[in-house]
Coordinates of C-alpha atoms and ligand atoms in Angstrom, one line a residue:
X1257 CA 0.0 0.0 0.0
X1258 CA 2.9 2.3 0.9
X1259 CA 4.4 1.7 -2.5
X1260 CA 1.2 2.4 -4.4
X1261 CA 0.6 5.7 -2.7
X1262 CA 3.8 6.9 -4.6
X1263 CA 2.0 6.5 -7.9
X1264 CA 1.3 10.0 -9.3
X1265 CA -2.3 11.1 -10.0
X1266 CA -3.9 11.4 -13.4
X1267 CA -3.9 15.2 -13.1
X1268 CA -0.2 15.2 -12.1
X1269 CA 0.7 13.4 -15.3
X1270 CA -1.6 15.5 -17.4
X1271 CA 0.1 18.7 -16.2
X1272 CA 3.4 17.6 -17.5
X1273 CA 4.6 19.8 -20.4
X1274 CA 5.4 16.8 -22.6
X1275 CA 1.9 15.6 -22.1
X1276 CA 0.5 19.0 -23.1
X1277 CA 2.3 18.6 -26.4
X1278 CA 0.7 15.2 -26.9
X1279 CA -2.7 16.7 -26.2
X1280 CA -2.0 19.2 -28.9
X1281 CA -1.4 16.6 -31.5
X1282 CA -3.7 13.7 -30.4
X1283 CA -6.5 15.5 -28.5
X1284 CA -7.5 15.6 -24.8
X1285 CA -9.9 12.6 -24.9
X1286 CA -7.3 10.1 -26.2
X1287 CA -4.4 11.3 -24.1
X1288 CA -6.5 11.2 -20.9
X1289 CA -7.6 7.7 -21.6
X1290 CA -4.0 6.6 -22.2
X1291 CA -2.9 8.2 -19.0
X1292 CA -5.6 6.4 -17.0
X1293 CA -4.8 3.1 -18.7
X1294 CA -1.0 3.6 -18.1
X1295 CA -1.6 4.3 -14.4
X1296 CA -3.9 1.3 -13.9
X1297 CA -1.3 -0.9 -15.6
X1298 CA 1.4 0.5 -13.3
X1299 CA -0.8 0.0 -10.3
X1300 CA -1.5 -3.6 -11.2
X1301 CA 2.2 -4.2 -11.7
X1302 CA 3.0 -2.6 -8.4
X1303 CA 0.6 -5.0 -6.7
X1304 CA 2.6 -7.9 -8.0
X1305 CA 5.7 -6.4 -6.4
X1306 CA 7.2 -4.5 -9.4
X1307 CA 8.7 -1.1 -8.5
X1308 CA 6.5 2.0 -8.9
X1309 CA 7.6 4.0 -12.0
X1310 CA 8.4 7.7 -11.7
X1311 CA 6.6 10.5 -13.6
X1312 CA 9.3 10.6 -16.4
X1313 CA 8.9 6.9 -17.1
X1314 CA 5.1 7.1 -17.0
X1315 CA 5.1 10.1 -19.4
X1316 CA 7.3 8.3 -21.8
X1317 CA 5.0 5.2 -21.7
X1318 CA 2.1 7.5 -22.5
X1319 CA 3.9 9.1 -25.4
X1320 CA 4.8 5.7 -26.8
X1321 CA 1.2 4.5 -26.6
X1322 CA -0.1 7.7 -28.2
X1323 CA 2.3 7.3 -31.1
X1324 CA 1.4 3.7 -31.7
X1325 CA -2.3 4.5 -31.5
X1326 CA -1.9 7.3 -34.0
X1327 CA -0.3 5.0 -36.6
X1328 CA -2.8 4.0 -39.3
X1329 CA -3.7 0.3 -39.4
X1330 CA -3.5 0.4 -43.2
X1331 CA 0.1 1.2 -43.4
X1332 CA 2.4 1.0 -46.4
X1333 CA 4.9 -1.8 -46.4
X1334 CA 7.7 -2.9 -48.6
X1335 CA 6.7 -6.0 -50.6
X1336 CA 9.8 -8.0 -50.9
X1337 CA 7.9 -11.3 -51.0
X1338 CA 8.6 -11.9 -54.6
X1339 CA 4.9 -12.0 -55.4
X1340 CA 4.0 -9.0 -57.5
X1341 CA 0.2 -9.1 -57.3
X1342 CA 0.1 -10.1 -53.6
X1343 CA -3.5 -10.4 -52.5
X1344 CA -2.7 -9.9 -48.8
X1345 CA -0.7 -6.8 -49.6
X1346 CA -3.3 -5.1 -51.8
X1347 CA -2.6 -6.6 -55.2
X1348 CA -1.9 -4.2 -58.1
X1349 CA -0.3 -0.8 -57.3
X1350 CA -2.0 2.0 -59.2
X1351 CA -0.2 4.0 -61.8
X1352 CA 0.3 7.7 -61.1
X1353 CA -2.5 8.7 -63.5
X1354 CA -5.0 6.6 -61.5
X1355 CA -3.8 7.9 -58.2
X1356 CA -4.3 11.5 -59.4
X1357 CA -7.7 10.7 -60.8
X1358 CA -8.9 9.1 -57.6
X1359 CA -7.6 11.9 -55.4
X1360 CA -9.3 14.5 -57.6
X1361 CA -12.6 12.5 -57.4
X1362 CA -12.2 12.4 -53.6
X1363 CA -11.7 16.1 -53.3
X1364 CA -14.4 17.5 -55.6
X1365 CA -18.0 16.7 -56.6
X1366 CA -17.8 14.8 -59.9
X1367 CA -20.3 13.8 -62.6
X1368 CA -20.7 10.3 -61.2
X1369 CA -24.3 9.8 -62.2
X1370 CA -24.9 13.0 -63.9
X1371 CA -25.1 13.6 -67.6
X1372 CA -23.2 16.8 -68.2
X1373 CA -24.5 17.2 -71.7
X1374 CA -28.2 17.3 -70.9
X1375 CA -28.2 17.9 -67.2
X1376 CA -30.1 14.8 -66.4
X1377 CA -29.4 11.7 -64.4
X1378 CA -26.6 9.5 -65.7
X1379 CA -25.4 6.0 -65.1
X1380 CA -22.2 5.4 -63.2
X1381 CA -21.2 2.5 -65.4
X1382 CA -20.9 5.0 -68.3
X1383 CA -17.6 6.3 -66.8
X1384 CA -15.9 3.1 -68.0
X1385 CA -18.4 1.1 -70.1
X1386 CA -17.3 2.7 -73.5
X1387 CA -13.6 2.1 -72.8
X1388 CA -14.3 -1.5 -71.7
X1389 CA -16.2 -2.1 -75.0
X1390 CA -13.5 -0.5 -77.0
X1391 CA -10.8 -2.6 -75.4
X1392 CA -12.6 -5.9 -75.5
X1393 CA -14.8 -5.7 -78.5
X1394 CA -17.9 -6.3 -76.4
X1395 CA -21.3 -4.6 -76.9
X1396 CA -21.9 -3.6 -73.3
X1397 CA -20.2 -3.6 -69.9
X1398 CA -20.8 -3.1 -66.2
X1399 CA -18.7 -2.9 -63.1
X1400 CA -19.1 -4.3 -59.6
X1401 CA -17.1 -4.6 -56.4
X1402 CA -14.8 -7.5 -57.4
X1403 CA -14.8 -10.5 -59.7
X1404 CA -16.4 -12.7 -57.1
X1405 CA -19.3 -10.3 -57.0
X1406 CA -19.4 -10.3 -60.8
X1407 CA -19.8 -14.1 -60.9
X1408 CA -22.3 -14.1 -58.2
X1409 CA -24.4 -11.4 -59.7
X1410 CA -24.4 -12.8 -63.2
X1411 CA -25.5 -16.2 -61.9
X1412 CA -28.2 -14.7 -59.8
X1413 CA -29.4 -12.5 -62.6
X1414 CA -29.4 -15.1 -65.4
X1415 CA -30.8 -18.2 -63.8
X1416 CA -34.5 -18.7 -63.6
X1417 CA -36.7 -20.9 -61.4
X1418 CA -37.1 -23.6 -64.0
X1419 CA -33.9 -23.0 -65.9
X1420 CA -31.2 -22.8 -63.3
X1421 CA -28.7 -25.6 -64.2
X1422 CA -25.2 -24.3 -65.0
X1423 CA -22.9 -26.7 -66.7
X1424 CA -19.2 -26.6 -65.8
X1425 CA -16.3 -28.9 -66.4
X1426 CA -15.1 -30.9 -63.3
X1427 CA -11.6 -29.6 -63.9
X1428 CA -12.7 -26.1 -63.3
X1429 CA -14.5 -26.3 -60.0
X1430 CA -11.9 -24.1 -58.3
X1431 CA -11.4 -22.5 -55.0
X1432 CA -9.8 -19.0 -55.4
X1433 CA -8.9 -18.6 -51.7
X1434 CA -10.7 -16.5 -49.1
X1435 CA -13.8 -18.9 -49.2
X1436 CA -14.6 -18.3 -52.9
X1437 CA -15.4 -21.7 -54.2
X1438 CA -17.3 -22.1 -57.4
X1439 CA -19.8 -24.7 -56.1
X1440 CA -20.7 -22.6 -53.0
X1441 CA -21.1 -19.4 -55.1
X1442 CA -23.4 -21.2 -57.5
X1443 CA -25.6 -22.5 -54.7
X1444 CA -25.8 -19.1 -52.9
X1445 CA -26.6 -17.4 -56.2
X1446 CA -29.5 -19.8 -56.7
X1447 CA -27.9 -21.8 -59.5
X1448 CA -27.7 -25.6 -59.7
X1449 CA -24.2 -26.8 -60.6
X1450 CA -24.0 -29.6 -63.2
X1451 CA -20.5 -31.1 -63.3
X1452 CA -19.3 -32.8 -66.4
X1453 CA -16.2 -34.6 -67.5
X1454 CA -13.4 -35.6 -65.2
X1455 CA -10.8 -33.7 -63.3
X1456 CA -8.2 -33.9 -66.2
X1457 CA -10.4 -34.3 -69.3
X1458 CA -13.6 -32.8 -70.4
X1459 CA -15.0 -33.2 -74.0
X1460 CA -17.6 -31.3 -76.0
X1461 CA -19.8 -34.5 -75.9
X1462 CA -19.9 -34.3 -72.0
X1463 CA -21.4 -30.8 -72.3
X1464 CA -23.8 -31.8 -75.0
X1465 CA -25.1 -34.8 -73.1
X1466 CA -25.7 -32.7 -70.0
X1467 CA -27.9 -30.0 -71.7
X1468 CA -31.6 -30.3 -70.8
X1469 CA -34.7 -28.0 -70.8
X1470 CA -33.5 -26.9 -67.3
X1471 CA -30.1 -25.7 -68.5
X1472 CA -29.5 -21.9 -67.9
X1473 CA -26.0 -21.6 -69.4
X1474 CA -22.7 -23.2 -70.1
X1475 CA -19.8 -21.8 -68.1
X1476 CA -16.1 -21.9 -68.4
X1477 CA -13.9 -20.9 -65.4
X1478 CA -10.3 -20.1 -66.0
X1479 CA -8.2 -22.2 -63.7
X1480 CA -6.1 -19.3 -62.7
X1481 CA -4.4 -20.5 -59.6
X1482 CA -3.3 -24.0 -60.6
X1483 CA -2.5 -26.0 -63.7
X1484 CA -3.4 -29.5 -64.6
X1485 CA -0.6 -30.9 -66.7
X1486 CA -0.1 -34.2 -68.6
X1487 CA -3.1 -36.1 -70.0
X1488 CA -5.6 -33.3 -70.2
X1489 CA -8.3 -31.9 -72.4
X1490 CA -10.5 -28.9 -72.1
X1491 CA -13.0 -27.8 -74.7
X1492 CA -12.0 -24.7 -76.6
X1493 CA -14.2 -21.7 -76.0
X1494 CA -15.3 -21.5 -79.7
X1495 CA -16.7 -25.0 -79.6
X1496 CA -18.5 -24.4 -76.3
X1497 CA -20.0 -21.1 -77.6
X1498 CA -21.3 -22.9 -80.7
X1499 CA -22.8 -25.7 -78.7
X1500 CA -24.4 -23.2 -76.3
X1501 CA -25.8 -21.1 -79.2
X1502 CA -27.2 -24.1 -81.0
X1503 CA -29.3 -24.6 -77.8
X1504 CA -30.1 -20.9 -77.4
X1505 CA -28.1 -20.8 -74.2
X1506 CA -25.5 -18.2 -73.2
X1507 CA -21.9 -19.2 -72.9
X1508 CA -20.2 -17.4 -69.9
X1509 CA -16.5 -17.2 -69.1
X1510 CA -15.0 -16.3 -65.7
X1511 CA -11.6 -15.3 -66.7
X1512 CA -10.3 -14.4 -63.2
X1513 CA -7.4 -12.3 -64.1
X1514 CA -7.9 -10.2 -67.1
X1515 CA -5.3 -8.3 -69.0
X1516 CA -6.6 -6.3 -71.9
X1517 CA -3.6 -6.9 -74.2
X1518 CA -1.4 -9.9 -74.9
X1519 CA 1.5 -10.0 -72.4
X1520 CA 3.8 -12.0 -74.8
X1521 CA 4.9 -8.8 -76.4
X1522 CA 6.8 -8.1 -73.2
X1523 CA 8.2 -11.6 -73.0
X1524 CA 5.6 -12.7 -70.4
X1525 CA 3.6 -15.9 -70.9
X1526 CA 0.3 -15.5 -72.6
X1527 CA -2.7 -15.0 -70.4
X1528 CA -6.2 -15.2 -72.1
X1529 CA -7.8 -11.8 -72.6
X1530 CA -11.5 -10.9 -72.5
X1531 CA -11.3 -9.8 -76.1
X1532 CA -10.2 -13.3 -77.1
X1533 CA -13.2 -14.9 -75.3
X1534 CA -15.6 -12.4 -76.9
X1535 CA -14.1 -13.1 -80.3
X1536 CA -14.5 -16.9 -79.7
X1537 CA -18.2 -16.3 -79.1
X1538 CA -18.6 -15.9 -75.3
X1539 CA -21.7 -14.0 -74.4
X1540 CA -20.3 -12.7 -71.1
X1541 CA -16.9 -12.5 -69.7
X1542 CA -16.0 -11.5 -66.1
X1543 CA -12.5 -10.5 -64.8
X1544 CA -10.8 -8.7 -61.9
X1545 CA -9.7 -5.0 -61.9
X1546 CA -6.7 -5.5 -59.6
X1547 CA -5.0 -8.6 -61.0
X1548 CA -3.1 -8.4 -64.2
X1549 CA -5.2 -5.5 -65.4
X1550 CA -3.3 -3.4 -62.9
X1551 CA -6.2 -1.3 -61.6
X1552 CA -8.3 -0.9 -58.5
X1553 CA -10.3 -3.7 -57.0
X1554 CA -13.3 -4.2 -59.2
X1555 CA -15.2 -6.9 -61.0
X1556 CA -15.7 -6.2 -64.7
X1557 CA -18.5 -7.8 -66.8
X1558 CA -18.4 -7.4 -70.6
X1559 CA -20.6 -9.0 -73.3
X1560 CA -24.0 -9.1 -74.9
X1561 CA -26.1 -6.0 -74.4
X1562 CA -29.3 -7.8 -73.5
X1563 CA -27.5 -9.9 -70.8
X1564 CA -25.7 -6.8 -69.3
X1565 CA -29.1 -5.1 -69.2
X1566 CA -30.6 -8.0 -67.2
X1567 CA -27.7 -8.0 -64.9
X1568 CA -28.0 -4.2 -64.3
X1569 CA -31.7 -4.6 -63.5
X1570 CA -31.0 -7.1 -60.7
X1571 CA -31.3 -5.5 -57.3
X1572 CA -27.9 -7.0 -56.2
X1573 CA -26.2 -4.8 -58.8
X1574 CA -27.1 -1.8 -56.5
X1575 CA -25.7 -3.7 -53.5
X1576 CA -22.5 -4.6 -55.3
X1577 CA -21.8 -1.3 -57.0
X1578 CA -18.5 0.5 -57.0
X1579 CA -17.8 3.9 -55.6
X1580 CA -16.4 7.0 -57.4
X1581 CA -12.9 6.4 -56.3
X1582 CA -12.8 3.0 -57.9
X1583 CA -14.4 4.3 -61.1
X1584 CA -12.0 7.3 -61.3
X1585 CA -8.9 5.0 -60.9
X1586 CA -10.3 2.4 -63.3
X1587 CA -11.0 4.9 -66.0
X1588 CA -7.5 6.2 -65.8
X1589 CA -6.0 2.7 -66.0
X1590 CA -8.2 1.7 -68.9
X1591 CA -7.1 4.8 -70.8
X1592 CA -3.5 3.7 -70.6
X1593 CA -4.5 0.5 -72.5
X1594 CA -5.4 2.7 -75.5
X1595 CA -1.6 3.2 -76.0
X1596 CA -0.1 -0.3 -75.6
X1597 CA 3.3 0.9 -76.8
X1598 CA 3.9 2.8 -73.6
X1599 CA 1.9 0.5 -71.3
X1600 CA 5.0 -1.1 -69.8
X1601 CA 6.4 2.2 -68.7
X1602 CA 3.1 3.6 -67.4
X1603 CA 1.2 0.8 -65.8
X1604 CA 2.9 0.1 -62.5
X1605 CA 1.9 -3.6 -62.3
X1606 CA 3.3 -4.3 -65.8
X1607 CA 6.4 -2.3 -65.0
X1608 CA 7.1 -4.5 -62.0
X1609 CA 6.3 -7.7 -63.9
X1610 CA 8.7 -6.8 -66.8
X1611 CA 11.5 -5.3 -64.7
X1612 CA 14.7 -6.7 -66.1
X1613 CA 16.6 -9.2 -64.0
X1614 CA 19.9 -7.2 -64.5
X1615 CA 18.2 -4.1 -63.0
X1616 CA 17.0 -6.0 -60.0
X1617 CA 20.5 -7.5 -59.5
X1618 CA 22.0 -3.9 -59.6
X1619 CA 19.6 -3.0 -56.8
X1620 CA 20.8 -5.9 -54.7
X1621 CA 24.3 -4.7 -55.1
X1622 CA 23.4 -1.2 -54.0
X1623 CA 21.5 -2.4 -51.0
X1624 CA 23.7 -5.4 -49.8
X1625 CA 26.0 -3.2 -47.7
X1626 CA 23.0 -1.6 -45.9
X1627 CA 21.4 -4.9 -45.1
X1628 CA 24.7 -6.3 -43.9
X1629 CA 25.2 -3.2 -41.7
X1630 CA 21.7 -3.5 -40.2
X1631 CA 22.3 -7.1 -39.3
X1632 CA 26.0 -7.0 -38.4
X1633 CA 25.5 -7.8 -34.7
X1634 CA 23.7 -11.0 -35.5
X1635 CA 25.1 -14.4 -36.3
X1636 CA 24.0 -14.4 -40.0
X1637 CA 25.4 -14.0 -43.5
X1638 CA 23.8 -11.9 -46.2
X1639 CA 24.4 -12.6 -49.9
X1640 CA 23.0 -11.8 -53.3
X1641 CA 21.0 -14.7 -54.8
X1642 CA 19.1 -15.3 -58.0
X1643 CA 15.4 -15.7 -57.2
X1644 CA 12.2 -16.5 -59.1
X1645 CA 9.3 -14.0 -58.6
X1646 CA 5.7 -15.0 -58.9
X1647 CA 3.0 -13.0 -60.7
X1648 CA 0.5 -13.7 -57.9
X1649 CA -3.3 -13.4 -57.4
X1650 CA -3.7 -16.7 -59.1
X1651 CA -2.4 -15.4 -62.4
X1652 CA -0.2 -17.7 -64.5
X1653 CA 0.4 -20.0 -61.5
X1654 CA 3.3 -22.1 -63.0
X1655 CA 5.3 -19.2 -64.6
X1656 CA 8.1 -17.6 -62.8
X1657 CA 10.0 -14.4 -63.4
X1658 CA 13.8 -14.4 -63.1
X1659 CA 14.7 -12.0 -60.3
X1660 CA 17.3 -11.3 -57.7
X1661 CA 17.4 -10.6 -54.0
X1662 CA 19.2 -10.9 -50.7
X1663 CA 19.3 -14.1 -48.7
X1664 CA 19.9 -13.9 -45.0
X1665 CA 21.2 -17.3 -43.6
X1666 CA 22.0 -18.2 -40.0
X1667 CA 25.6 -19.0 -39.1
X1668 CA 25.7 -22.5 -37.6
X1669 CA 22.4 -23.8 -36.4
X1670 CA 20.8 -20.7 -35.0
X1671 CA 17.7 -20.8 -37.1
X1672 CA 15.7 -18.9 -34.4
X1673 CA 17.6 -15.8 -35.5
X1674 CA 15.8 -15.7 -38.8
X1675 CA 12.4 -15.4 -37.1
X1676 CA 13.8 -12.6 -34.9
X1677 CA 15.0 -10.7 -38.0
X1678 CA 11.7 -11.4 -39.8
X1679 CA 9.8 -10.0 -36.7
X1680 CA 12.2 -7.0 -36.5
X1681 CA 11.6 -6.2 -40.1
X1682 CA 7.8 -6.3 -39.6
X1683 CA 8.1 -3.9 -36.7
X1684 CA 9.9 -1.2 -38.6
X1685 CA 8.1 2.1 -39.2
X1686 CA 7.4 0.8 -42.7
X1687 CA 7.3 -3.0 -42.3
X1688 CA 9.5 -5.0 -44.7
X1689 CA 7.8 -8.2 -45.7
X1690 CA 10.1 -11.0 -47.1
X1691 CA 9.7 -14.8 -47.1
X1692 CA 11.4 -17.6 -45.2
X1693 CA 12.3 -20.5 -47.5
X1694 CA 14.7 -23.4 -47.2
X1695 CA 16.3 -22.0 -44.1
X1696 CA 16.9 -18.5 -45.5
X1697 CA 15.1 -15.2 -45.2
X1698 CA 14.7 -14.0 -48.7
X1699 CA 14.2 -10.4 -49.8
X1700 CA 13.2 -10.2 -53.4
X1701 CA 14.0 -6.7 -54.7
X1702 CA 11.8 -6.8 -57.8
X1703 CA 9.0 -4.6 -56.2
X1704 CA 11.3 -2.1 -54.5
X1705 CA 11.3 0.9 -56.9
X1706 CA 14.5 2.7 -57.5
X1707 CA 13.1 6.0 -56.1
X1708 CA 12.2 4.1 -52.9
X1709 CA 15.7 2.9 -52.1
X1710 CA 16.7 5.9 -49.9
X1711 CA 13.6 5.6 -47.9
X1712 CA 14.2 1.9 -47.6
X1713 CA 17.8 2.5 -46.2
X1714 CA 16.6 5.0 -43.7
X1715 CA 13.9 2.7 -42.5
X1716 CA 16.3 -0.3 -42.3
X1717 CA 18.7 1.7 -40.1
X1718 CA 16.1 1.6 -37.4
X1719 CA 16.0 -2.2 -37.2
X1720 CA 16.4 -3.8 -33.8
X1721 CA 16.1 -7.5 -33.4
X1722 CA 15.9 -8.3 -29.7
Ligands
PLP573 C1 -9.4 -14.1 -58.7 C2 -10.6 -14.9 -59.3 C3 -11.9 -14.7 -58.9 C4 -12.2 -13.7 -57.8 O1 -11.9 -12.4 -58.2 P1 -11.8 -11.2 -57.1 O2 -11.6 -10.0 -57.9 O3 -10.6 -11.5 -56.2 O4 -13.1 -11.2 -56.4 C5 -12.9 -15.4 -59.5 N1 -12.6 -16.3 -60.5 C6 -11.4 -16.5 -60.9 C7 -11.2 -17.5 -62.0 C8 -10.3 -15.8 -60.3 O5 -9.1 -16.1 -60.8

């Protein structure tokens, strides 16, 4: 009891000059609450026999807590995982044009659903629909929150009570991650899944045999996040489209990732484009905005005018719509695709995917001394290693991009040290996210932009691995 009475009062702490400065930046309410919490923690600790802290120590605890609380939860990190479109790190980075467009839309009123020409009400889809049609060859287009929403919405809008069977190849009943499984989505959307073929081989005859009066559509789902290799067969889109049309059914393609132009011109593997599916006869194609397309999170639907119209009339369209920030960024990104010759310089995601290995290796040489210095008190070695980056977000799952990075390895058998370093890197003001593989902590430098290197160095100098 005698010890506890030495603990200063709330008002004593609040009258400290350093605390007054904290109140200026964080506000009275927050600081008072932190002071109370800090004092009760100290009181509880003193009861267990710990020494009572003095005012200086309490004030510095309050300042630390206030600083931590003021840090945004959604903080920038350095993505050194080697996965370019990393879903957990926010997928595609937006190009400057898109950032500017979304900031402008955030700051000012904009013609989101307003027709400037006649002063009447407009449709928010118009912001991007024309561009999407131009870039894919489709008749009509609409946008929702993400591709999962696009698939859900189209199923819900296009199946009917007596015509709700959706025929899909067994080899395409995929799980995307984060609880998006095709069979579950179908069920929730009110569709009945009809599986045809086998895991590795599906033929046109399998589809033909499954069509009945109750069939609503034939659907193809791009197996974006895995590949079946060896003795395989999938039915080409053109044949599926012909079969569907012969039975007056729509043929729908969920493309997952969607890039609007062939990636092979930059030496990347080919990824099917919505334009190709439309040309092959697909009636509707859905794809993501923030995968290979390199834009904001969105689900894009392009295809036949009558089907898009039905989808837009569905009440779920309103529930799944996108906001003006998304539309502003998406419009800016789509505009870049009008000039494919300069796309690799301007579209950040593509810039990262096509970054030459030699340039990444040069970055490792520039940063090796800094990483060595930051870790010099620890029993580890740091060296430059060749690495293989991944595209990510389920795009092109088996393809790898030659890259380079730094490998931190424990000396001797002290493997615990790697986890300490990994934690230390995550606790930096701007967390550095690498990956641990085969007993090494790997930092793939593909996604560290040249102009970020100085900031990276300054951040790294604050590393402590206790
Ligand atoms: C990624 C993906 C989805 C989900 O797209 P989100 O934009 O993440 O909602 C759906 N289908 C396929 C084939 C995908 O690859």
